[in-house]
Coordinates of C-alpha atoms and ligand atoms in Angstrom, one line a residue:
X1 CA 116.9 -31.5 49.7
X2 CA 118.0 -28.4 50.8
X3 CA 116.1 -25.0 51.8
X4 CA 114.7 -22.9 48.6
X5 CA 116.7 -19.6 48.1
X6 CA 114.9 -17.0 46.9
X7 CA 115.8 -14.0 44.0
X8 CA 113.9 -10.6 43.2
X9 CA 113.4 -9.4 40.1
X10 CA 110.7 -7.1 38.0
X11 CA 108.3 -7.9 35.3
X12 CA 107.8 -5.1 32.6
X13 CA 104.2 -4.7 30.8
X14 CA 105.4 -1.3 28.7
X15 CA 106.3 1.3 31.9
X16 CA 104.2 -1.0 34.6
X17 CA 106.9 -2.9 36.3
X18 CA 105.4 -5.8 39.0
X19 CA 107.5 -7.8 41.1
X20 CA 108.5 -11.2 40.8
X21 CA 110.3 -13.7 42.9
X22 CA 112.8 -16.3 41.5
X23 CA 112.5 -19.2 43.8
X24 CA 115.0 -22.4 43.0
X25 CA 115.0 -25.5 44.7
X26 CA 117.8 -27.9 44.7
X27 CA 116.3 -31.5 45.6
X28 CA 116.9 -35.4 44.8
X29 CA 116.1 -36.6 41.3
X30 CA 117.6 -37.0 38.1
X31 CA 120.0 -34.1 37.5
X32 CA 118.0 -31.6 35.3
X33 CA 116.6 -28.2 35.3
X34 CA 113.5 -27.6 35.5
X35 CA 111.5 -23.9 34.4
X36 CA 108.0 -23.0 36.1
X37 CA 105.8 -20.2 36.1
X38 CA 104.4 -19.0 32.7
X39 CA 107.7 -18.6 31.4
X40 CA 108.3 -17.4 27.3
X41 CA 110.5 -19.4 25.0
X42 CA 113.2 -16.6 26.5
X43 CA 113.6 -18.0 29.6
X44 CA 114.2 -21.6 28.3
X45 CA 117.1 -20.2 26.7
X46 CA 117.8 -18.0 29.8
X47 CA 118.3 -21.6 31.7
X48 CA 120.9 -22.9 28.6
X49 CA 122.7 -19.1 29.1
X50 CA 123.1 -19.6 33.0
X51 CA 124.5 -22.8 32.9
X52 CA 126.7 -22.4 30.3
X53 CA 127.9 -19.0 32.2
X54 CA 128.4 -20.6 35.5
X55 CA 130.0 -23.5 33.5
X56 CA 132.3 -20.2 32.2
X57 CA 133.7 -19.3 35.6
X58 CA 134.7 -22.4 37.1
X59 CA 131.6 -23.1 39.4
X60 CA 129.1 -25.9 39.2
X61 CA 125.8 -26.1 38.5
X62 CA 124.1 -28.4 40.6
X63 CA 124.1 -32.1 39.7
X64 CA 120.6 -32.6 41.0
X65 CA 117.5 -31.6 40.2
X66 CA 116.9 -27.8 40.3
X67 CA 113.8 -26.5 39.8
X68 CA 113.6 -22.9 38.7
X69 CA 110.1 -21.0 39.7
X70 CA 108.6 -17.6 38.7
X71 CA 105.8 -16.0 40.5
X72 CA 103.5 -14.7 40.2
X73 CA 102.4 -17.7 37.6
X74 CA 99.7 -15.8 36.2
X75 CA 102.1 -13.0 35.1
X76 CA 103.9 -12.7 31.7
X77 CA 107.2 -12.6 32.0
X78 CA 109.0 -11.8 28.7
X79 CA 113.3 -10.4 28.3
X80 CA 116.2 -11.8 29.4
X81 CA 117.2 -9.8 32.4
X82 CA 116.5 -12.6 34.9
X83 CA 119.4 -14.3 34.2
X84 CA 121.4 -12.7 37.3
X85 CA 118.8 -13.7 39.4
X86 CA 118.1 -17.0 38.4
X87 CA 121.9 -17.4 38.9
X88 CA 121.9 -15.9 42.3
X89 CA 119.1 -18.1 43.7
X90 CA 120.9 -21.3 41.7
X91 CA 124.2 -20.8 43.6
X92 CA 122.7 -19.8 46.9
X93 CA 119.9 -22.8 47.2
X94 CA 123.2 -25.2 46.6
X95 CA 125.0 -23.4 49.3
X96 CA 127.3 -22.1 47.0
X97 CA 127.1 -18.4 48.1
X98 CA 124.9 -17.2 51.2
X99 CA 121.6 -17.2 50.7
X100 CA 120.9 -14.1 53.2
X101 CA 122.9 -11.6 50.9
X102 CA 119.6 -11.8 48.3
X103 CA 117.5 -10.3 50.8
X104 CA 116.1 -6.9 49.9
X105 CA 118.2 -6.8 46.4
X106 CA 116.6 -6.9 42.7
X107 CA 118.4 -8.1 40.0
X108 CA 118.4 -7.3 36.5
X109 CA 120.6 -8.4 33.3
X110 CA 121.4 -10.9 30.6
X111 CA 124.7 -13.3 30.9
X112 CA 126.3 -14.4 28.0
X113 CA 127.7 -18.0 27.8
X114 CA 131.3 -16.9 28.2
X115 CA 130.0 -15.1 31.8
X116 CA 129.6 -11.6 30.6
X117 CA 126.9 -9.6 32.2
X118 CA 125.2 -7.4 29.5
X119 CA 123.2 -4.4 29.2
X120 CA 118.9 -4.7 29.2
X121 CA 116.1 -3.1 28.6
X122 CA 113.9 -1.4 31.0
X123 CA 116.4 -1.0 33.4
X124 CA 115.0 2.3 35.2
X125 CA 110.9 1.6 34.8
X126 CA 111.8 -1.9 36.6
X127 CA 114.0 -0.4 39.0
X128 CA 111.4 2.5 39.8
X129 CA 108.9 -0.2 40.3
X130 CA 111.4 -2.6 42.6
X131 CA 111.8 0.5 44.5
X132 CA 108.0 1.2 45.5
X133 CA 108.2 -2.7 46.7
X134 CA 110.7 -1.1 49.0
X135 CA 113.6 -2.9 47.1
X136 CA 116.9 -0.6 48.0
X137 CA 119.5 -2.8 46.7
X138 CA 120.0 -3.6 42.7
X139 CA 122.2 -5.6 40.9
X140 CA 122.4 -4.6 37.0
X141 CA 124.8 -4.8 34.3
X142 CA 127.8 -2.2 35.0
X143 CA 127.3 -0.5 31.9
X144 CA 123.6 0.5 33.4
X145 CA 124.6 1.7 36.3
X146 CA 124.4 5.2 35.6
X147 CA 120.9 4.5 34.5
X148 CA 120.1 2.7 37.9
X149 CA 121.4 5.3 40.1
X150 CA 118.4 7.6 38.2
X151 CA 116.8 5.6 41.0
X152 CA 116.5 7.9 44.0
X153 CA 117.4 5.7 46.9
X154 CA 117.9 2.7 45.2
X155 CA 121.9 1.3 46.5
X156 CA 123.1 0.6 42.9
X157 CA 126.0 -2.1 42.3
X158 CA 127.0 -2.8 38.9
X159 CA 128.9 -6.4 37.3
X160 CA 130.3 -6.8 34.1
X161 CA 130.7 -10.5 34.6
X162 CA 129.7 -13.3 36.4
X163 CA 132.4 -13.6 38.7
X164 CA 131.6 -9.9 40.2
X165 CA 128.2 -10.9 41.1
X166 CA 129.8 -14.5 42.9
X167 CA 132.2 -11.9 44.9
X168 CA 129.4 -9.6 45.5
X169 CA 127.1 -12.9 47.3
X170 CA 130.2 -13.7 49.5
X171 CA 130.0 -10.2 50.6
X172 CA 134.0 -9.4 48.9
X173 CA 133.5 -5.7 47.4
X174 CA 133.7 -5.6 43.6
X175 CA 135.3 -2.3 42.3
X176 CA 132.6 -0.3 40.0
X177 CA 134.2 -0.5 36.8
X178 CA 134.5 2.2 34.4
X179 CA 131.8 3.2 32.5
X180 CA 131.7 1.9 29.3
X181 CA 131.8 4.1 25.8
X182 CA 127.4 4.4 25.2
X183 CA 126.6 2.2 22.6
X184 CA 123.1 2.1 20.8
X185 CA 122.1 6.0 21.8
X186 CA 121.0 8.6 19.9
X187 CA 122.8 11.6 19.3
X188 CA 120.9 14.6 21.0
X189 CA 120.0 16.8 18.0
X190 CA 122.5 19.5 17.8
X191 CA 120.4 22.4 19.5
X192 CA 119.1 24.1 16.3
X193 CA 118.8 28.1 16.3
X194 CA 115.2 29.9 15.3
X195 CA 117.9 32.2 13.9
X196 CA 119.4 29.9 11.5
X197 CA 116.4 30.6 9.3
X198 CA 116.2 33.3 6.9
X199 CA 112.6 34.6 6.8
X200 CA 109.8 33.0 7.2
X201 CA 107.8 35.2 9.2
X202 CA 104.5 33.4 8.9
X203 CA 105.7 29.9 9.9
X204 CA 108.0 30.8 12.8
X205 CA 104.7 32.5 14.0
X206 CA 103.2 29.4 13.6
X207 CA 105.4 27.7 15.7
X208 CA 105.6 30.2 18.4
X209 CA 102.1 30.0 18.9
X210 CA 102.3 25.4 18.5
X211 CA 104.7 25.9 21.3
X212 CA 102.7 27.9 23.6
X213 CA 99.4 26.4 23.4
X214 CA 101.0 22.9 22.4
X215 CA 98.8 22.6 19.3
X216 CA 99.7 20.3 17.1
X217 CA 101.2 22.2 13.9
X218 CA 100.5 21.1 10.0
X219 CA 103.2 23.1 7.8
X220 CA 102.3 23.0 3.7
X221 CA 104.5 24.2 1.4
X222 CA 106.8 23.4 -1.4
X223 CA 110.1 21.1 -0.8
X224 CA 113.1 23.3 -0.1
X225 CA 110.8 25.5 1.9
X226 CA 112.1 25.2 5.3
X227 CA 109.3 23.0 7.1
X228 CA 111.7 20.7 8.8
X229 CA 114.1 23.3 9.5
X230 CA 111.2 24.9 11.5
X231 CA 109.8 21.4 12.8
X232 CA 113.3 20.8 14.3
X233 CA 113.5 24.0 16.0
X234 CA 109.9 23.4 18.2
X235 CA 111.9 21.2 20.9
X236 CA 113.7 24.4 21.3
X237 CA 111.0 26.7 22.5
X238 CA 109.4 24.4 24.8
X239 CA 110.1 24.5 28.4
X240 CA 112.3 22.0 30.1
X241 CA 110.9 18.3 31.3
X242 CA 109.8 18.2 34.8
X243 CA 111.0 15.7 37.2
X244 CA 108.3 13.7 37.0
X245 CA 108.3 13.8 32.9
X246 CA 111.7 13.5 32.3
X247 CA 111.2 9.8 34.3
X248 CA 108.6 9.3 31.9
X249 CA 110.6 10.0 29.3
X250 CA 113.6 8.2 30.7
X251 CA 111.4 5.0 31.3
X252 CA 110.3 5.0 27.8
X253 CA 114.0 5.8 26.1
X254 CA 115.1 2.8 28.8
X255 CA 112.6 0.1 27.1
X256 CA 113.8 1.2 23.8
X257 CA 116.9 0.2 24.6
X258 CA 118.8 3.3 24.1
X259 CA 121.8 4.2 26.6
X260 CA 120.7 6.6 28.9
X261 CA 124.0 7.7 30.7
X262 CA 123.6 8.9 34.2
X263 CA 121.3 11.7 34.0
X264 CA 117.8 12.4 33.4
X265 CA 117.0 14.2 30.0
X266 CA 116.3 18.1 30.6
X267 CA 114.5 18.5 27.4
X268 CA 111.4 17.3 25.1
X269 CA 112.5 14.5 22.7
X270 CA 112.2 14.8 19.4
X271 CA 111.0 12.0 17.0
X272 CA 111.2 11.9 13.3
X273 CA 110.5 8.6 11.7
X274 CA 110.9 8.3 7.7
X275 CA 107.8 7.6 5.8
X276 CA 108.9 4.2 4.9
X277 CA 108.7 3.2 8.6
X278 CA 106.5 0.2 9.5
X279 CA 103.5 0.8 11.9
X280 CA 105.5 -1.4 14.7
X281 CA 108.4 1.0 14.3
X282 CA 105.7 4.2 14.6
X283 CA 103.4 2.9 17.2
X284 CA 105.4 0.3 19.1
X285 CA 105.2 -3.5 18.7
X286 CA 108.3 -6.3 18.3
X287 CA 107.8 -10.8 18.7
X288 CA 108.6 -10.6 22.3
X289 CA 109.6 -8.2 23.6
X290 CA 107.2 -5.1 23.2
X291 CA 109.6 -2.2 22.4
X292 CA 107.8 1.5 22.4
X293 CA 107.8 3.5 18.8
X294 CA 108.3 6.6 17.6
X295 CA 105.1 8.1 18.9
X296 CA 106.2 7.0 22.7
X297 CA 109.6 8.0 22.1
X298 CA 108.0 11.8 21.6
X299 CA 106.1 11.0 24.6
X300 CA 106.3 14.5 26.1
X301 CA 108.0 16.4 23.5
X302 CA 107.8 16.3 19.2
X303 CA 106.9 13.9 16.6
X304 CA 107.5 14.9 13.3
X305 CA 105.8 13.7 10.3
X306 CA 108.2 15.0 7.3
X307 CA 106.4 14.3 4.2
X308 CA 103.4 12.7 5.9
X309 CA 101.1 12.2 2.7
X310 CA 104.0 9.3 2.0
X311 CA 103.1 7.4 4.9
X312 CA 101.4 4.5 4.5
X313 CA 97.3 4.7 5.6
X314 CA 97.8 2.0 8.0
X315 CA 100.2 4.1 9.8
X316 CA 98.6 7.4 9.8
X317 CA 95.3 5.3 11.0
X318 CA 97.5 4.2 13.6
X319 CA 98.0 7.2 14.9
X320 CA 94.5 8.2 15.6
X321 CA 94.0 6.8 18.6
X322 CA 97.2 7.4 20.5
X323 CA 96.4 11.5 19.4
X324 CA 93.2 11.5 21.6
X325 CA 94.0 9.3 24.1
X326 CA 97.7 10.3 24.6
X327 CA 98.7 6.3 25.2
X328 CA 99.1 3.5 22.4
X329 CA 98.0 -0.2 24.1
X330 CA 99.4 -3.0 21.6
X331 CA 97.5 -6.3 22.0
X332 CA 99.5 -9.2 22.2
X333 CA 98.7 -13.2 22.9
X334 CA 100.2 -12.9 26.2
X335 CA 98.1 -9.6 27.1
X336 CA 97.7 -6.1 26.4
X337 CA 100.8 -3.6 26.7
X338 CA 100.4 0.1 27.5
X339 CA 103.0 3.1 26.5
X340 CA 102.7 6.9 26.6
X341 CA 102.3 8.6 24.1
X342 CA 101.7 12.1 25.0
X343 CA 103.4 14.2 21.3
X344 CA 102.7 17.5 20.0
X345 CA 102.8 16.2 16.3
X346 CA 103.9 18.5 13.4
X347 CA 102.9 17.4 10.1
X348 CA 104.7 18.7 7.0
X349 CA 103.2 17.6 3.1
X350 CA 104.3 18.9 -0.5
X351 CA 101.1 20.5 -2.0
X352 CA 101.6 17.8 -4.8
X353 CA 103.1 15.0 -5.5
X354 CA 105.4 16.9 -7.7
X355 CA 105.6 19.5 -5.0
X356 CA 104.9 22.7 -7.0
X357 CA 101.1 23.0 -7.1
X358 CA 100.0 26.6 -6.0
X359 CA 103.8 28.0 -6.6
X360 CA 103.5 31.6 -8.3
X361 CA 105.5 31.1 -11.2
X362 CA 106.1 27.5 -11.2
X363 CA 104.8 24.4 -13.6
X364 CA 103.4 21.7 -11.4
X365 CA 102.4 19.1 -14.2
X366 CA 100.1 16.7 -11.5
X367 CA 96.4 16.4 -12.9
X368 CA 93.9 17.8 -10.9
X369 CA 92.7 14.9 -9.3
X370 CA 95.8 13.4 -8.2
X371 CA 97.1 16.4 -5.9
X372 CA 93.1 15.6 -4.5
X373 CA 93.8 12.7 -3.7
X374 CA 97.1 13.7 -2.3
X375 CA 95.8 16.4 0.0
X376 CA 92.8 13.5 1.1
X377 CA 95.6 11.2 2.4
X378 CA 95.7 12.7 5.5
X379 CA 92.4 11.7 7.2
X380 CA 89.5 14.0 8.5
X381 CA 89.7 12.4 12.4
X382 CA 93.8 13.3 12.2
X383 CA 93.0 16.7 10.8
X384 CA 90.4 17.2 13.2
X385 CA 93.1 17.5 15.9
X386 CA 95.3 19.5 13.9
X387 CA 94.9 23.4 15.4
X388 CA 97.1 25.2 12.9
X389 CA 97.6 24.7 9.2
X390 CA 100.1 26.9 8.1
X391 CA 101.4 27.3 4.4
X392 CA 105.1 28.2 3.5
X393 CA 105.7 30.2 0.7
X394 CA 109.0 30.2 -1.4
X395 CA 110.2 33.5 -0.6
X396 CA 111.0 35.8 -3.8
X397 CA 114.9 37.0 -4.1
X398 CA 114.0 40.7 -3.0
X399 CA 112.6 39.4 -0.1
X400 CA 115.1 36.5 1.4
X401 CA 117.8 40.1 0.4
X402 CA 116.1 41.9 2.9
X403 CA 115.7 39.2 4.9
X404 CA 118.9 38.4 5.4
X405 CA 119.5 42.1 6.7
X406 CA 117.3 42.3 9.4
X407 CA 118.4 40.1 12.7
X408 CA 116.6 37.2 13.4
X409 CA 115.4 36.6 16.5
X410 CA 116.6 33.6 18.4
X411 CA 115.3 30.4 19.9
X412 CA 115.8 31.6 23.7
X413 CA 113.8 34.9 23.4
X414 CA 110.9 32.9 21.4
X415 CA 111.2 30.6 24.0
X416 CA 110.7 33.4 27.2
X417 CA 107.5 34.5 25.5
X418 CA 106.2 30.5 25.5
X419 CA 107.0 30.2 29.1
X420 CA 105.3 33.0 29.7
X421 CA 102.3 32.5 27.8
X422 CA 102.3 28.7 29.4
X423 CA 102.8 30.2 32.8
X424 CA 99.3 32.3 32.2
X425 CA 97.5 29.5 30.1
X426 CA 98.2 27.3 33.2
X427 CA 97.2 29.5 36.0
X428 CA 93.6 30.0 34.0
X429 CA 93.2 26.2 33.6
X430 CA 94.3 25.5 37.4
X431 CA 92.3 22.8 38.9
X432 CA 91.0 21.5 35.1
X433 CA 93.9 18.9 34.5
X434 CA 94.6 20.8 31.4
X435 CA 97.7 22.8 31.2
X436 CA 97.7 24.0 27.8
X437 CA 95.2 25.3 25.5
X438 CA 95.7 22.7 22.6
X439 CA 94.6 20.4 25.4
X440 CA 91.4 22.1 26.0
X441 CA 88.4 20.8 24.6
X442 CA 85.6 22.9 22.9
X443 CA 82.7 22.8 25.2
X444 CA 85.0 24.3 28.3
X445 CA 86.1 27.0 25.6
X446 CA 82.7 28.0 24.7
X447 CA 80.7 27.6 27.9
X448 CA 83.2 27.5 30.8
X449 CA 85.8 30.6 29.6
X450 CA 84.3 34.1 28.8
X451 CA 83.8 34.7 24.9
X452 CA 85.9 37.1 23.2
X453 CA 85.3 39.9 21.1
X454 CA 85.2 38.4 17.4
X455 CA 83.4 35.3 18.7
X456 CA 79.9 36.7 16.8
X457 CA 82.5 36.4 13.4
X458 CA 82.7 33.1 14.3
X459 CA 79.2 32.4 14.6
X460 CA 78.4 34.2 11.3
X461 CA 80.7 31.9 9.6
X462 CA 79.4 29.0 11.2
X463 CA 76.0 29.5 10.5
X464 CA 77.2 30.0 6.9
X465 CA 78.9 26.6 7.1
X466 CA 82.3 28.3 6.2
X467 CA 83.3 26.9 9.8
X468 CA 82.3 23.6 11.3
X469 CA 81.7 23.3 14.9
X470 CA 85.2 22.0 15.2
X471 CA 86.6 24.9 13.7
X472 CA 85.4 27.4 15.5
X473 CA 86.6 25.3 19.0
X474 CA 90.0 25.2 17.0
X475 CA 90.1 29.1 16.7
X476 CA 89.2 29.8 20.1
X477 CA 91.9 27.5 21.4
X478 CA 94.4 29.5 19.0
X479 CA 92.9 33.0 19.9
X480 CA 93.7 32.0 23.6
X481 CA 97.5 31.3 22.9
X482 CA 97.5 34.8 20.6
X483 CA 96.2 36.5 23.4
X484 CA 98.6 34.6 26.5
X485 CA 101.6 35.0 24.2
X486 CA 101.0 38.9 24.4
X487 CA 100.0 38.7 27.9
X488 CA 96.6 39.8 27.7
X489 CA 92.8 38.7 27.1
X490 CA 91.7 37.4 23.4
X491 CA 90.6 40.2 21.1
X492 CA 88.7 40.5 17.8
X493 CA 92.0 40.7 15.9
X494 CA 93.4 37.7 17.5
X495 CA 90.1 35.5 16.6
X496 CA 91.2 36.9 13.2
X497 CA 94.2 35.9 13.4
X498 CA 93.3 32.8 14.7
X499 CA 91.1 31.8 11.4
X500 CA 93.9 32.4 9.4
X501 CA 96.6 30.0 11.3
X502 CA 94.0 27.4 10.9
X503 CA 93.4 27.2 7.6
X504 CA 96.4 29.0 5.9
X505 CA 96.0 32.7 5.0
X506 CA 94.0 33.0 1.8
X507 CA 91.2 31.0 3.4
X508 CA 90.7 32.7 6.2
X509 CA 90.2 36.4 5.2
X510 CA 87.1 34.7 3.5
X511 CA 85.8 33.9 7.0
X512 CA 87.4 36.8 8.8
Ligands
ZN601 ZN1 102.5 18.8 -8.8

């Protein structure tokens, strides 16, 4: 029997990443293969796929008995990316490549059986992780390379088959082979202008102020209105991803399996699922391997809801926990798995089913109780978190005329006054671990930061129960952002204001 060689490679738990050690032993007895250490009913096909890919390019597998380890046992270990590793350690423990050239390397990627190495998920989070085990050498799939060299000092090498990685063992150079065409990835959205829309004075003042205080935004209004034009357009204001988020971002995008190229996205993602998705698909989930959903895929940047009193309960339900803790855990057999899920939602519902209830001049032909029931679909805990409520109107012809005379302004100027407005939202919440007002909860607004002017119109209106305490935290939060976005402290007229984005206009001159 000869000495055991030993392979790195990375378990994934969502973005957690935790270090495991192929160890394959090549010793007398019957010639078979043998799989220990918690493995899933992946890795028993991983074995068939190795063999059969050694088989591929003219090498052996050992006629003996070769025992295949994974440690930690205790650890769940679900994918196929240990296939290069289990190879390595196969070839090196029977002496068919050194066994000192898997020192210090991880390895990560699937072989199929004709000996090609292909693409897997998780590539950067399991590299990031290798890399605080003070791992500096990887071997992954060359079409991930450029996602592996997102790695700060992390010596990337990239095989497209088999044969590289043999070459690679005996210490022969492999030439990095061209990138291949991104497969799988998502278009970026086409960078949408603030000044492709035509009016709406109201709503893109709505959005301005979601982007500044990061408030999750609910638009109402009749179909044809513009509400996902304008939802598409908040990625646009926000301020770029910082290092740190854009990993984040990255990590989550990498488990997904979409292609990440070679650079680190600059800007918030943007997340639309259709109403007909299933709560997996929304919130994350998948038989073995747990992929993130929508709601981590907008993990720093937008989901939007589009018609979200078509979604089933079960999925808006499912939401309600990932809005206040700003992570989604999925609970499998094998253990709990964790994702971000840090979004700024935006909402956007018909008024009816029909969609012409409340329309000046139109005939919405929904009984009374059904566009009730419509408006109850979206819960009171989701609503609770919902600062702004903001109903579209169908502009009249005279006014989209004059309108379309007047200059719009564009994304990039809308988008100076959020940075600003951030910049002095952050500087007052230094030290708080809040950044932005929508993160701010109530009790700091009302006892920590000074009252503004207007606050006793507040009071009135809660003590006349036309405000519930929740209300009057979610006006203060806006009449911050009012006030940052003109550079100044909160003012009567911008608790005014304030009443009126939360509840749409008509409701809140009552209050006001
Ligand atoms: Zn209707």
């Amino acid at each position: 029997m000869s000495t055991p060689a030993t392979a790195r490679s990375v378990a994934l738990n969502g973005l957690e990443g935790s270090p495991v050690e192929i160890e394959v032993a090549v010793g007398a007895g019957l010639p078979r293969t043998v799989l220990v250490g918690l493995p899933d009913t992946s890795l028993y096909e991983a074995r068939d796929r190795c063999r059969a890919a050694v088989a591929s390019c003219g090498l052996r597998w050992p006629d003996a008995l070769v025992t295949i380890n994974l440690t930690p046992a205790t650890l769940p270990k679900a994918g196929s990316h240990y296939d290069l590793g289990i190879v390595a350690a196969v070839l090196a423990a029977a002496d068919l490549v050194p066994r000192e050239r898997l020192a210090g390397t991880v390895f990560m990627g699937e072989l199929g059986l004709d000996g090609r190495v292909r693409p897997v998920r998780g590539i950067l989070p399991g590299l990031l992780a290798a890399h605080r085990q003070n791992l500096t050498r990887c071997i992954v799939p060359a079409a991930q390379a450029g996602e592996a060299r997102l790695v700060a000092g992390m010596a990337v090498q990239g095989v497209s088959r088999l044969q590289d990685l043999v070459e690679l063992l005996h210490g022969r150079p492999v030439p990095d082979p061209l990138p291949e065409p991104a497969s799988g990835s998502d278009p970026v959205p086409a960078s949408a202008d603030l000044s492709d829309i035509v009016g709406q004075i109201d709503g893109k003042w709505a959005l301005e102020v979601a982007a500044a205080g990061r408030h999750h935004l609910f638009l109402h209004g009749p179909p044809g209105v513009g509400k996902t034009m304008l939802a598409e357009r908040l990625p646009g204001l926000l301020p770029d991803l910082s290092v740190t988020e854009a990993l984040d971002v990255a990590a989550v995008a990498s488990l997904a399996g979409h292609d990440l190229a070679d650079q680190l996205p600059t800007r918030p993602p943007y997340a639309d699922p259709h109403h007909t998705a299933s709560v997996a698909s929304l919130v994350g989930g998948g038989a073995r391997f747990v992929r993130p959903g929508a709601i981590s895929l907008a993990h720093r940047g937008v989901l939007f809801l589009d018609e979200a009193a078509e979604f089933s309960p079960r999925a808006l339900e499912a939401l309600r926990r990932p809005l206040e803790l700003r992570k989604v855990t999925i609970s499998r057999s094998s253990g709990a798995v964790e994702f971000p899920s840090d979004f700024q939602l935006v909402l956007a519902a018909n008024p009816c089913p029909c969609g012409l209830a409340g329309t000046p001049g139109a005939n919405c032909t929904c009984p009374p109780h059904t566009v009730r029931r419509y408006r109850d679909r979206i819960s009171g805990p989701i609503l609770d978190r919902i600062d702004i409520q903001q109903n579209l109107a169908p502009m009249s012809r005279a006014s989209l005329r004059l309108a379309a005379r007047t200059p719009a302004e564009g994304s990039d100027r809308v988008a100076q006054r959020v940075a600003a407005a951030r910049e002095r939202s952050g500087a007052r919440l230094q030290g708080t671990g809040w950044t932005t007002n929508g993160e701010v909860p109530g009790p700091y607004l009302r006892k920590s930061l000074p009252l503004p002017d207007g606050f006793d119109l507040l009071e009135t209106a809660l003590g006349r129960g036309l405000l519930t305490l929740r209300g009057v935290d979610k006006c203060l939060r806006l009449a911050w952002t009012i006030a940052d976005l003109q550079g100044r402290s909160p003012r009567a007229d911008d608790v005014r204001a304030a009443v009126g984005m939360r509840r749409g206009d008509s409701e809140g001159v009552k209050v006001a």
